[in-house]
PDB file of C-alpha atoms in Angstrom:
ATOM      1  CA  GLU A   1      92.600 255.241 119.286  1.00 95.00           C
ATOM      2  CA  VAL A   2      95.325 256.553 121.562  1.00 96.00           C
ATOM      3  CA  GLN A   3      98.453 254.504 120.992  1.00 98.00           C
ATOM      4  CA  LEU A   4     102.180 254.422 121.703  1.00 98.00           C
ATOM      5  CA  LEU A   5     104.486 252.136 119.769  1.00 98.00           C
ATOM      6  CA  GLU A   6     108.119 251.664 120.782  1.00 98.00           C
ATOM      7  CA  SER A   7     110.906 250.420 118.559  1.00 98.00           C
ATOM      8  CA  GLY A   8     114.676 250.288 118.440  1.00 98.00           C
ATOM      9  CA  GLY A   9     115.458 247.720 121.096  1.00 98.00           C
ATOM     10  CA  GLY A  10     117.953 244.939 120.594  1.00 98.00           C
ATOM     11  CA  LEU A  11     121.167 243.304 121.717  1.00 98.00           C
ATOM     12  CA  VAL A  12     124.140 245.614 122.279  1.00 98.00           C
ATOM     13  CA  GLN A  13     127.554 245.117 123.821  1.00 98.00           C
ATOM     14  CA  PRO A  14     128.560 246.868 127.044  1.00 98.00           C
ATOM     15  CA  GLY A  15     129.725 250.376 126.247  1.00 98.00           C
ATOM     16  CA  GLY A  16     127.591 250.499 123.121  1.00 98.00           C
ATOM     17  CA  SER A  17     124.729 252.783 122.090  1.00 98.00           C
ATOM     18  CA  LEU A  18     121.125 252.397 121.080  1.00 98.00           C
ATOM     19  CA  ARG A  19     118.311 254.788 120.202  1.00 98.00           C
ATOM     20  CA  LEU A  20     114.754 253.965 121.131  1.00 98.00           C
ATOM     21  CA  SER A  21     111.754 255.537 119.428  1.00 98.00           C
ATOM     22  CA  CYS A  22     108.140 255.834 120.512  1.00 98.00           C
ATOM     23  CA  ALA A  23     105.551 256.755 117.880  1.00 98.00           C
ATOM     24  CA  ALA A  24     102.410 258.369 119.261  1.00 98.00           C
ATOM     25  CA  SER A  25      98.963 258.545 117.685  1.00 98.00           C
ATOM     26  CA  GLY A  26      95.412 259.452 118.659  1.00 97.00           C
ATOM     27  CA  PHE A  27      96.202 262.513 120.766  1.00 97.00           C
ATOM     28  CA  THR A  28      97.829 265.935 120.456  1.00 97.00           C
ATOM     29  CA  PHE A  29     101.373 264.780 121.128  1.00 98.00           C
ATOM     30  CA  SER A  30     102.893 268.212 121.661  1.00 97.00           C
ATOM     31  CA  SER A  31     100.462 268.975 124.489  1.00 95.00           C
ATOM     32  CA  TYR A  32     101.751 266.241 126.771  1.00 96.00           C
ATOM     33  CA  ALA A  33     104.892 265.487 128.678  1.00 96.00           C
ATOM     34  CA  MET A  34     106.236 262.014 128.028  1.00 98.00           C
ATOM     35  CA  SER A  35     108.333 259.571 130.019  1.00 98.00           C
ATOM     36  CA  TRP A  36     110.398 256.429 129.692  1.00 98.00           C
ATOM     37  CA  VAL A  37     109.990 253.713 132.321  1.00 98.00           C
ATOM     38  CA  ARG A  38     111.979 250.475 132.346  1.00 98.00           C
ATOM     39  CA  GLN A  39     111.624 247.061 133.894  1.00 98.00           C
ATOM     40  CA  ALA A  40     114.588 244.754 134.351  1.00 98.00           C
ATOM     41  CA  PRO A  41     113.882 241.012 133.974  1.00 98.00           C
ATOM     42  CA  GLY A  42     111.796 239.820 136.909  1.00 97.00           C
ATOM     43  CA  LYS A  43     111.997 243.217 138.600  1.00 98.00           C
ATOM     44  CA  GLY A  44     109.756 246.199 139.255  1.00 98.00           C
ATOM     45  CA  LEU A  45     109.178 249.455 137.415  1.00 98.00           C
ATOM     46  CA  GLU A  46     111.877 252.142 137.315  1.00 98.00           C
ATOM     47  CA  TRP A  47     111.302 255.635 135.978  1.00 98.00           C
ATOM     48  CA  VAL A  48     114.117 256.629 133.607  1.00 98.00           C
ATOM     49  CA  SER A  49     113.467 260.033 132.076  1.00 98.00           C
ATOM     50  CA  ALA A  50     110.810 262.610 131.235  1.00 97.00           C
ATOM     51  CA  ILE A  51     110.419 265.507 128.820  1.00 97.00           C
ATOM     52  CA  SER A  52     107.969 268.403 128.682  1.00 96.00           C
ATOM     53  CA  GLY A  53     105.534 268.842 125.819  1.00 95.00           C
ATOM     54  CA  SER A  54     107.670 271.479 124.153  1.00 96.00           C
ATOM     55  CA  GLY A  55     110.867 269.536 124.753  1.00 96.00           C
ATOM     56  CA  GLY A  56     112.339 272.445 126.658  1.00 96.00           C
ATOM     57  CA  SER A  57     112.609 270.616 129.988  1.00 96.00           C
ATOM     58  CA  THR A  58     114.137 267.212 130.544  1.00 97.00           C
ATOM     59  CA  TYR A  59     114.613 265.065 133.646  1.00 97.00           C
ATOM     60  CA  TYR A  60     116.643 261.940 134.372  1.00 97.00           C
ATOM     61  CA  ALA A  61     117.052 259.266 136.992  1.00 97.00           C
ATOM     62  CA  ASP A  62     120.456 259.365 138.654  1.00 97.00           C
ATOM     63  CA  SER A  63     121.173 255.884 137.267  1.00 97.00           C
ATOM     64  CA  VAL A  64     121.157 257.160 133.669  1.00 98.00           C
ATOM     65  CA  LYS A  65     122.119 260.816 134.013  1.00 98.00           C
ATOM     66  CA  GLY A  66     124.977 261.717 131.680  1.00 98.00           C
ATOM     67  CA  ARG A  67     124.503 258.560 129.594  1.00 98.00           C
ATOM     68  CA  PHE A  68     120.928 258.794 128.290  1.00 98.00           C
ATOM     69  CA  THR A  69     119.289 261.678 126.420  1.00 98.00           C
ATOM     70  CA  ILE A  70     115.552 262.085 125.984  1.00 98.00           C
ATOM     71  CA  SER A  71     114.198 264.132 123.083  1.00 98.00           C
ATOM     72  CA  ARG A  72     111.088 264.507 120.962  1.00 98.00           C
ATOM     73  CA  ASP A  73     110.074 265.589 117.481  1.00 98.00           C
ATOM     74  CA  ASN A  74     106.582 267.019 117.740  1.00 98.00           C
ATOM     75  CA  SER A  75     106.324 267.310 113.948  1.00 98.00           C
ATOM     76  CA  LYS A  76     106.704 263.525 113.771  1.00 98.00           C
ATOM     77  CA  ASN A  77     104.775 262.714 116.969  1.00 98.00           C
ATOM     78  CA  THR A  78     107.784 260.736 118.143  1.00 98.00           C
ATOM     79  CA  LEU A  79     109.674 260.410 121.418  1.00 98.00           C
ATOM     80  CA  TYR A  80     113.278 259.236 121.574  1.00 98.00           C
ATOM     81  CA  LEU A  81     115.738 257.865 124.096  1.00 98.00           C
ATOM     82  CA  GLN A  82     119.397 257.920 123.092  1.00 98.00           C
ATOM     83  CA  MET A  83     121.285 255.471 125.278  1.00 98.00           C
ATOM     84  CA  ASN A  84     125.087 255.624 125.375  1.00 98.00           C
ATOM     85  CA  SER A  85     127.715 253.833 127.469  1.00 98.00           C
ATOM     86  CA  LEU A  86     125.298 251.006 128.060  1.00 98.00           C
ATOM     87  CA  ARG A  87     125.840 248.658 130.981  1.00 98.00           C
ATOM     88  CA  ALA A  88     124.555 245.195 131.799  1.00 98.00           C
ATOM     89  CA  GLU A  89     122.256 246.729 134.409  1.00 98.00           C
ATOM     90  CA  ASP A  90     120.477 248.699 131.664  1.00 98.00           C
ATOM     91  CA  THR A  91     119.029 245.427 130.361  1.00 98.00           C
ATOM     92  CA  ALA A  92     115.266 245.833 130.572  1.00 98.00           C
ATOM     93  CA  VAL A  93     111.988 246.315 128.787  1.00 98.00           C
ATOM     94  CA  TYR A  94     111.692 250.017 128.044  1.00 98.00           C
ATOM     95  CA  TYR A  95     108.220 251.523 127.993  1.00 98.00           C
ATOM     96  CA  CYS A  96     107.228 254.974 126.842  1.00 98.00           C
ATOM     97  CA  ALA A  97     104.325 256.481 128.741  1.00 98.00           C
ATOM     98  CA  LYS A  98     102.118 259.532 128.368  1.00 98.00           C
ATOM     99  CA  ASP A  99     102.053 261.879 131.319  1.00 96.00           C
ATOM    100  CA  TRP A 100      98.543 262.908 132.358  1.00 94.00           C
ATOM    101  CA  TYR A 101      97.977 265.849 134.669  1.00 91.00           C
ATOM    102  CA  TYR A 102      94.561 265.137 136.141  1.00 89.00           C
ATOM    103  CA  TYR A 103      94.458 268.404 138.118  1.00 86.00           C
ATOM    104  CA  ASP A 104      96.059 271.766 137.458  1.00 84.00           C
ATOM    105  CA  SER A 105      99.075 270.930 139.598  1.00 84.00           C
ATOM    106  CA  SER A 106     102.541 269.709 138.725  1.00 82.00           C
ATOM    107  CA  ALA A 107     102.197 266.948 141.323  1.00 86.00           C
ATOM    108  CA  SER A 108      98.913 265.597 139.958  1.00 87.00           C
ATOM    109  CA  ASN A 109     100.559 263.319 137.422  1.00 93.00           C
ATOM    110  CA  ALA A 110      99.947 259.739 136.340  1.00 97.00           C
ATOM    111  CA  PHE A 111     100.940 257.612 133.371  1.00 98.00           C
ATOM    112  CA  ASP A 112      97.644 256.965 131.624  1.00 97.00           C
ATOM    113  CA  ILE A 113      98.848 255.463 128.334  1.00 98.00           C
ATOM    114  CA  TRP A 114     101.742 253.019 127.923  1.00 98.00           C
ATOM    115  CA  GLY A 115     103.385 251.467 124.912  1.00 98.00           C
ATOM    116  CA  GLN A 116     103.905 247.713 124.598  1.00 98.00           C
ATOM    117  CA  GLY A 117     107.598 248.015 125.400  1.00 98.00           C
ATOM    118  CA  THR A 118     110.849 247.301 123.580  1.00 98.00           C
ATOM    119  CA  ILE A 119     113.522 244.958 124.914  1.00 98.00           C
ATOM    120  CA  VAL A 120     117.094 246.147 125.405  1.00 98.00           C
ATOM    121  CA  THR A 121     119.721 243.552 126.200  1.00 98.00           C
ATOM    122  CA  VAL A 122     123.259 244.632 127.073  1.00 98.00           C
ATOM    123  CA  SER A 123     125.605 241.680 126.909  1.00 97.00           C
ATOM    124  CA  SER A 124     128.875 240.596 125.352  1.00 96.00           C
TER     125      SER A 124
ATOM    126  CA  ASP B   1     113.975 260.638 146.941  1.00 95.00           C
ATOM    127  CA  ILE B   2     110.684 259.334 148.306  1.00 97.00           C
ATOM    128  CA  GLN B   3     110.716 255.595 148.908  1.00 98.00           C
ATOM    129  CA  MET B   4     107.550 253.577 148.348  1.00 98.00           C
ATOM    130  CA  THR B   5     107.107 250.277 150.191  1.00 98.00           C
ATOM    131  CA  GLN B   6     104.334 247.819 149.369  1.00 98.00           C
ATOM    132  CA  SER B   7     103.072 244.959 151.480  1.00 98.00           C
ATOM    133  CA  PRO B   8     102.760 242.147 151.072  1.00 98.00           C
ATOM    134  CA  SER B   9     105.220 241.383 148.266  1.00 98.00           C
ATOM    135  CA  SER B  10     103.051 238.480 147.218  1.00 98.00           C
ATOM    136  CA  LEU B  11      99.598 237.297 148.075  1.00 97.00           C
ATOM    137  CA  SER B  12      97.562 234.187 147.346  1.00 97.00           C
ATOM    138  CA  ALA B  13      93.794 234.523 147.166  1.00 97.00           C
ATOM    139  CA  SER B  14      90.727 232.882 145.666  1.00 96.00           C
ATOM    140  CA  VAL B  15      88.127 234.124 143.227  1.00 96.00           C
ATOM    141  CA  GLY B  16      85.540 236.082 145.176  1.00 97.00           C
ATOM    142  CA  ASP B  17      87.912 237.071 147.982  1.00 97.00           C
ATOM    143  CA  ARG B  18      88.328 240.638 149.216  1.00 98.00           C
ATOM    144  CA  VAL B  19      91.969 241.677 148.949  1.00 98.00           C
ATOM    145  CA  THR B  20      93.855 244.673 150.295  1.00 98.00           C
ATOM    146  CA  ILE B  21      97.334 245.813 149.287  1.00 98.00           C
ATOM    147  CA  THR B  22      99.179 248.457 151.263  1.00 98.00           C
ATOM    148  CA  CYS B  23     101.612 251.125 150.104  1.00 98.00           C
ATOM    149  CA  ARG B  24     103.632 253.305 152.468  1.00 98.00           C
ATOM    150  CA  ALA B  25     105.597 256.410 151.506  1.00 98.00           C
ATOM    151  CA  SER B  26     108.795 257.451 153.286  1.00 98.00           C
ATOM    152  CA  GLN B  27     107.330 260.940 153.765  1.00 97.00           C
ATOM    153  CA  SER B  28     103.963 262.568 153.290  1.00 97.00           C
ATOM    154  CA  ILE B  29     102.807 262.660 149.683  1.00 97.00           C
ATOM    155  CA  SER B  30      99.335 264.098 150.324  1.00 96.00           C
ATOM    156  CA  SER B  31      97.046 262.172 147.922  1.00 96.00           C
ATOM    157  CA  TYR B  32      99.478 262.052 145.000  1.00 97.00           C
ATOM    158  CA  LEU B  33      99.445 258.288 144.746  1.00 98.00           C
ATOM    159  CA  ASN B  34      98.597 256.133 141.740  1.00 98.00           C
ATOM    160  CA  TRP B  35      98.016 252.387 141.367  1.00 98.00           C
ATOM    161  CA  TYR B  36      98.815 250.268 138.316  1.00 98.00           C
ATOM    162  CA  GLN B  37      98.050 246.694 137.325  1.00 98.00           C
ATOM    163  CA  GLN B  38     100.509 244.699 135.228  1.00 98.00           C
ATOM    164  CA  LYS B  39      99.876 241.280 133.707  1.00 98.00           C
ATOM    165  CA  PRO B  40     102.750 239.069 132.506  1.00 96.00           C
ATOM    166  CA  GLY B  41     104.280 240.302 129.258  1.00 96.00           C
ATOM    167  CA  LYS B  42     102.055 243.375 129.181  1.00 98.00           C
ATOM    168  CA  ALA B  43     102.471 247.061 129.919  1.00 98.00           C
ATOM    169  CA  PRO B  44     101.183 248.487 133.193  1.00 98.00           C
ATOM    170  CA  LYS B  45      97.643 249.846 133.258  1.00 98.00           C
ATOM    171  CA  LEU B  46      96.496 252.801 135.357  1.00 98.00           C
ATOM    172  CA  LEU B  47      93.786 251.758 137.819  1.00 98.00           C
ATOM    173  CA  ILE B  48      93.572 254.491 140.450  1.00 98.00           C
ATOM    174  CA  TYR B  49      94.875 258.066 140.487  1.00 98.00           C
ATOM    175  CA  ALA B  50      94.930 260.675 143.231  1.00 97.00           C
ATOM    176  CA  ALA B  51      94.764 257.859 145.790  1.00 98.00           C
ATOM    177  CA  SER B  52      91.060 257.144 145.343  1.00 98.00           C
ATOM    178  CA  SER B  53      89.851 258.150 141.869  1.00 98.00           C
ATOM    179  CA  LEU B  54      88.963 255.294 139.548  1.00 98.00           C
ATOM    180  CA  GLN B  55      90.420 255.575 136.071  1.00 98.00           C
ATOM    181  CA  SER B  56      87.871 255.463 133.267  1.00 97.00           C
ATOM    182  CA  GLY B  57      86.926 251.924 132.281  1.00 97.00           C
ATOM    183  CA  VAL B  58      88.261 250.292 135.454  1.00 98.00           C
ATOM    184  CA  PRO B  59      85.736 248.043 137.223  1.00 98.00           C
ATOM    185  CA  SER B  60      84.196 249.406 140.401  1.00 98.00           C
ATOM    186  CA  ARG B  61      85.423 246.440 142.446  1.00 98.00           C
ATOM    187  CA  PHE B  62      88.745 248.299 142.562  1.00 98.00           C
ATOM    188  CA  SER B  63      89.034 251.091 145.104  1.00 98.00           C
ATOM    189  CA  GLY B  64      91.796 253.127 146.690  1.00 98.00           C
ATOM    190  CA  SER B  65      92.102 255.067 149.897  1.00 98.00           C
ATOM    191  CA  GLY B  66      94.594 256.888 152.066  1.00 98.00           C
ATOM    192  CA  SER B  67      96.536 260.102 152.322  1.00 98.00           C
ATOM    193  CA  GLY B  68      99.786 261.275 153.807  1.00 98.00           C
ATOM    194  CA  THR B  69     102.018 258.207 154.020  1.00 98.00           C
ATOM    195  CA  ASP B  70      99.637 255.221 154.094  1.00 98.00           C
ATOM    196  CA  PHE B  71      97.525 254.000 151.207  1.00 98.00           C
ATOM    197  CA  THR B  72      95.517 250.921 150.291  1.00 98.00           C
ATOM    198  CA  LEU B  73      94.246 249.292 147.124  1.00 98.00           C
ATOM    199  CA  THR B  74      91.219 247.060 147.664  1.00 98.00           C
ATOM    200  CA  ILE B  75      89.647 244.578 145.291  1.00 98.00           C
ATOM    201  CA  SER B  76      86.207 243.828 146.691  1.00 97.00           C
ATOM    202  CA  SER B  77      85.581 240.491 144.952  1.00 96.00           C
ATOM    203  CA  LEU B  78      88.471 238.975 143.040  1.00 97.00           C
ATOM    204  CA  GLN B  79      87.845 237.963 139.466  1.00 96.00           C
ATOM    205  CA  PRO B  80      90.053 235.591 137.434  1.00 95.00           C
ATOM    206  CA  GLU B  81      91.379 238.511 135.347  1.00 96.00           C
ATOM    207  CA  ASP B  82      92.596 240.351 138.472  1.00 97.00           C
ATOM    208  CA  PHE B  83      95.504 238.016 139.103  1.00 93.00           C
ATOM    209  CA  ALA B  84      98.446 240.241 138.259  1.00 98.00           C
ATOM    210  CA  THR B  85     101.142 242.403 139.839  1.00 98.00           C
ATOM    211  CA  TYR B  86     100.133 245.743 141.340  1.00 98.00           C
ATOM    212  CA  TYR B  87     102.363 248.791 141.756  1.00 98.00           C
ATOM    213  CA  CYS B  88     101.896 252.043 143.616  1.00 98.00           C
ATOM    214  CA  GLN B  89     103.613 255.221 142.384  1.00 98.00           C
ATOM    215  CA  GLN B  90     104.064 258.666 143.920  1.00 97.00           C
ATOM    216  CA  SER B  91     104.016 261.893 141.947  1.00 95.00           C
ATOM    217  CA  TYR B  92     104.242 264.331 144.871  1.00 95.00           C
ATOM    218  CA  SER B  93     107.956 264.996 144.691  1.00 90.00           C
ATOM    219  CA  THR B  94     109.516 264.520 141.294  1.00 88.00           C
ATOM    220  CA  PRO B  95     111.872 263.907 139.751  1.00 91.00           C
ATOM    221  CA  PRO B  96     112.264 261.125 140.335  1.00 93.00           C
ATOM    222  CA  VAL B  97     108.914 259.430 140.023  1.00 95.00           C
ATOM    223  CA  THR B  98     109.124 256.408 142.324  1.00 97.00           C
ATOM    224  CA  PHE B  99     107.251 253.112 142.332  1.00 98.00           C
ATOM    225  CA  GLY B 100     106.687 250.524 144.998  1.00 98.00           C
ATOM    226  CA  GLN B 101     108.391 247.178 144.486  1.00 98.00           C
ATOM    227  CA  GLY B 102     105.145 245.515 143.442  1.00 98.00           C
ATOM    228  CA  THR B 103     102.674 243.042 144.924  1.00 98.00           C
ATOM    229  CA  ARG B 104     102.123 239.803 143.033  1.00 98.00           C
ATOM    230  CA  LEU B 105      98.581 238.521 143.409  1.00 98.00           C
ATOM    231  CA  GLU B 106      98.339 234.798 142.742  1.00 96.00           C
ATOM    232  CA  ILE B 107      95.555 232.275 142.600  1.00 89.00           C
ATOM    233  CA  LYS B 108      95.236 230.104 145.702  1.00 89.00           C
TER     234      LYS B 108
END
């Protein structure tokens, strides 16, 4: 069964750091780009960051650029999100998602598998 | 960045109704439009990709159409399990991936 399982969320003070993990199973992890998507309480979905299958290319939303770092360990089938200088507005459920390219085009991308999410709360 | 705007933001309907949700992109995105369903406390689920292709395992009462800037998600006959929030998402010009603000479908 294809599965993603996030961990690492919790309560952190403003300015603090947290590292999220996403353990993948049931597919060839290194063959797929992966993303983090977050959802603030009562709000919609916001894409945060993405990384290529090899880990050689990374992308960030402007709202987290310079503060968050996405990485992966293909030997451990695990995706990470290192979050530094956290702010109250980073409070959200963080989902990892598998990128699926349904055609042979960089634009033909959808998130076909999602984890259950991990909650990050930034508050003093 | 491409902005995605959904309408309506919320919708009340009854079991058996036909429902249509609209998504508009701020510029042409060809057919690079996906639809997701999210139930309370759960992760989103991919319903439709490439504007009109049904994801495996998704009931055929769901359909998508459109290209360019205007897209629709239609549920032909609402079932009790369809009451949820629906999001559109463009993948034409990334990063960033952008989502619509969501449409909450409630029971009348």
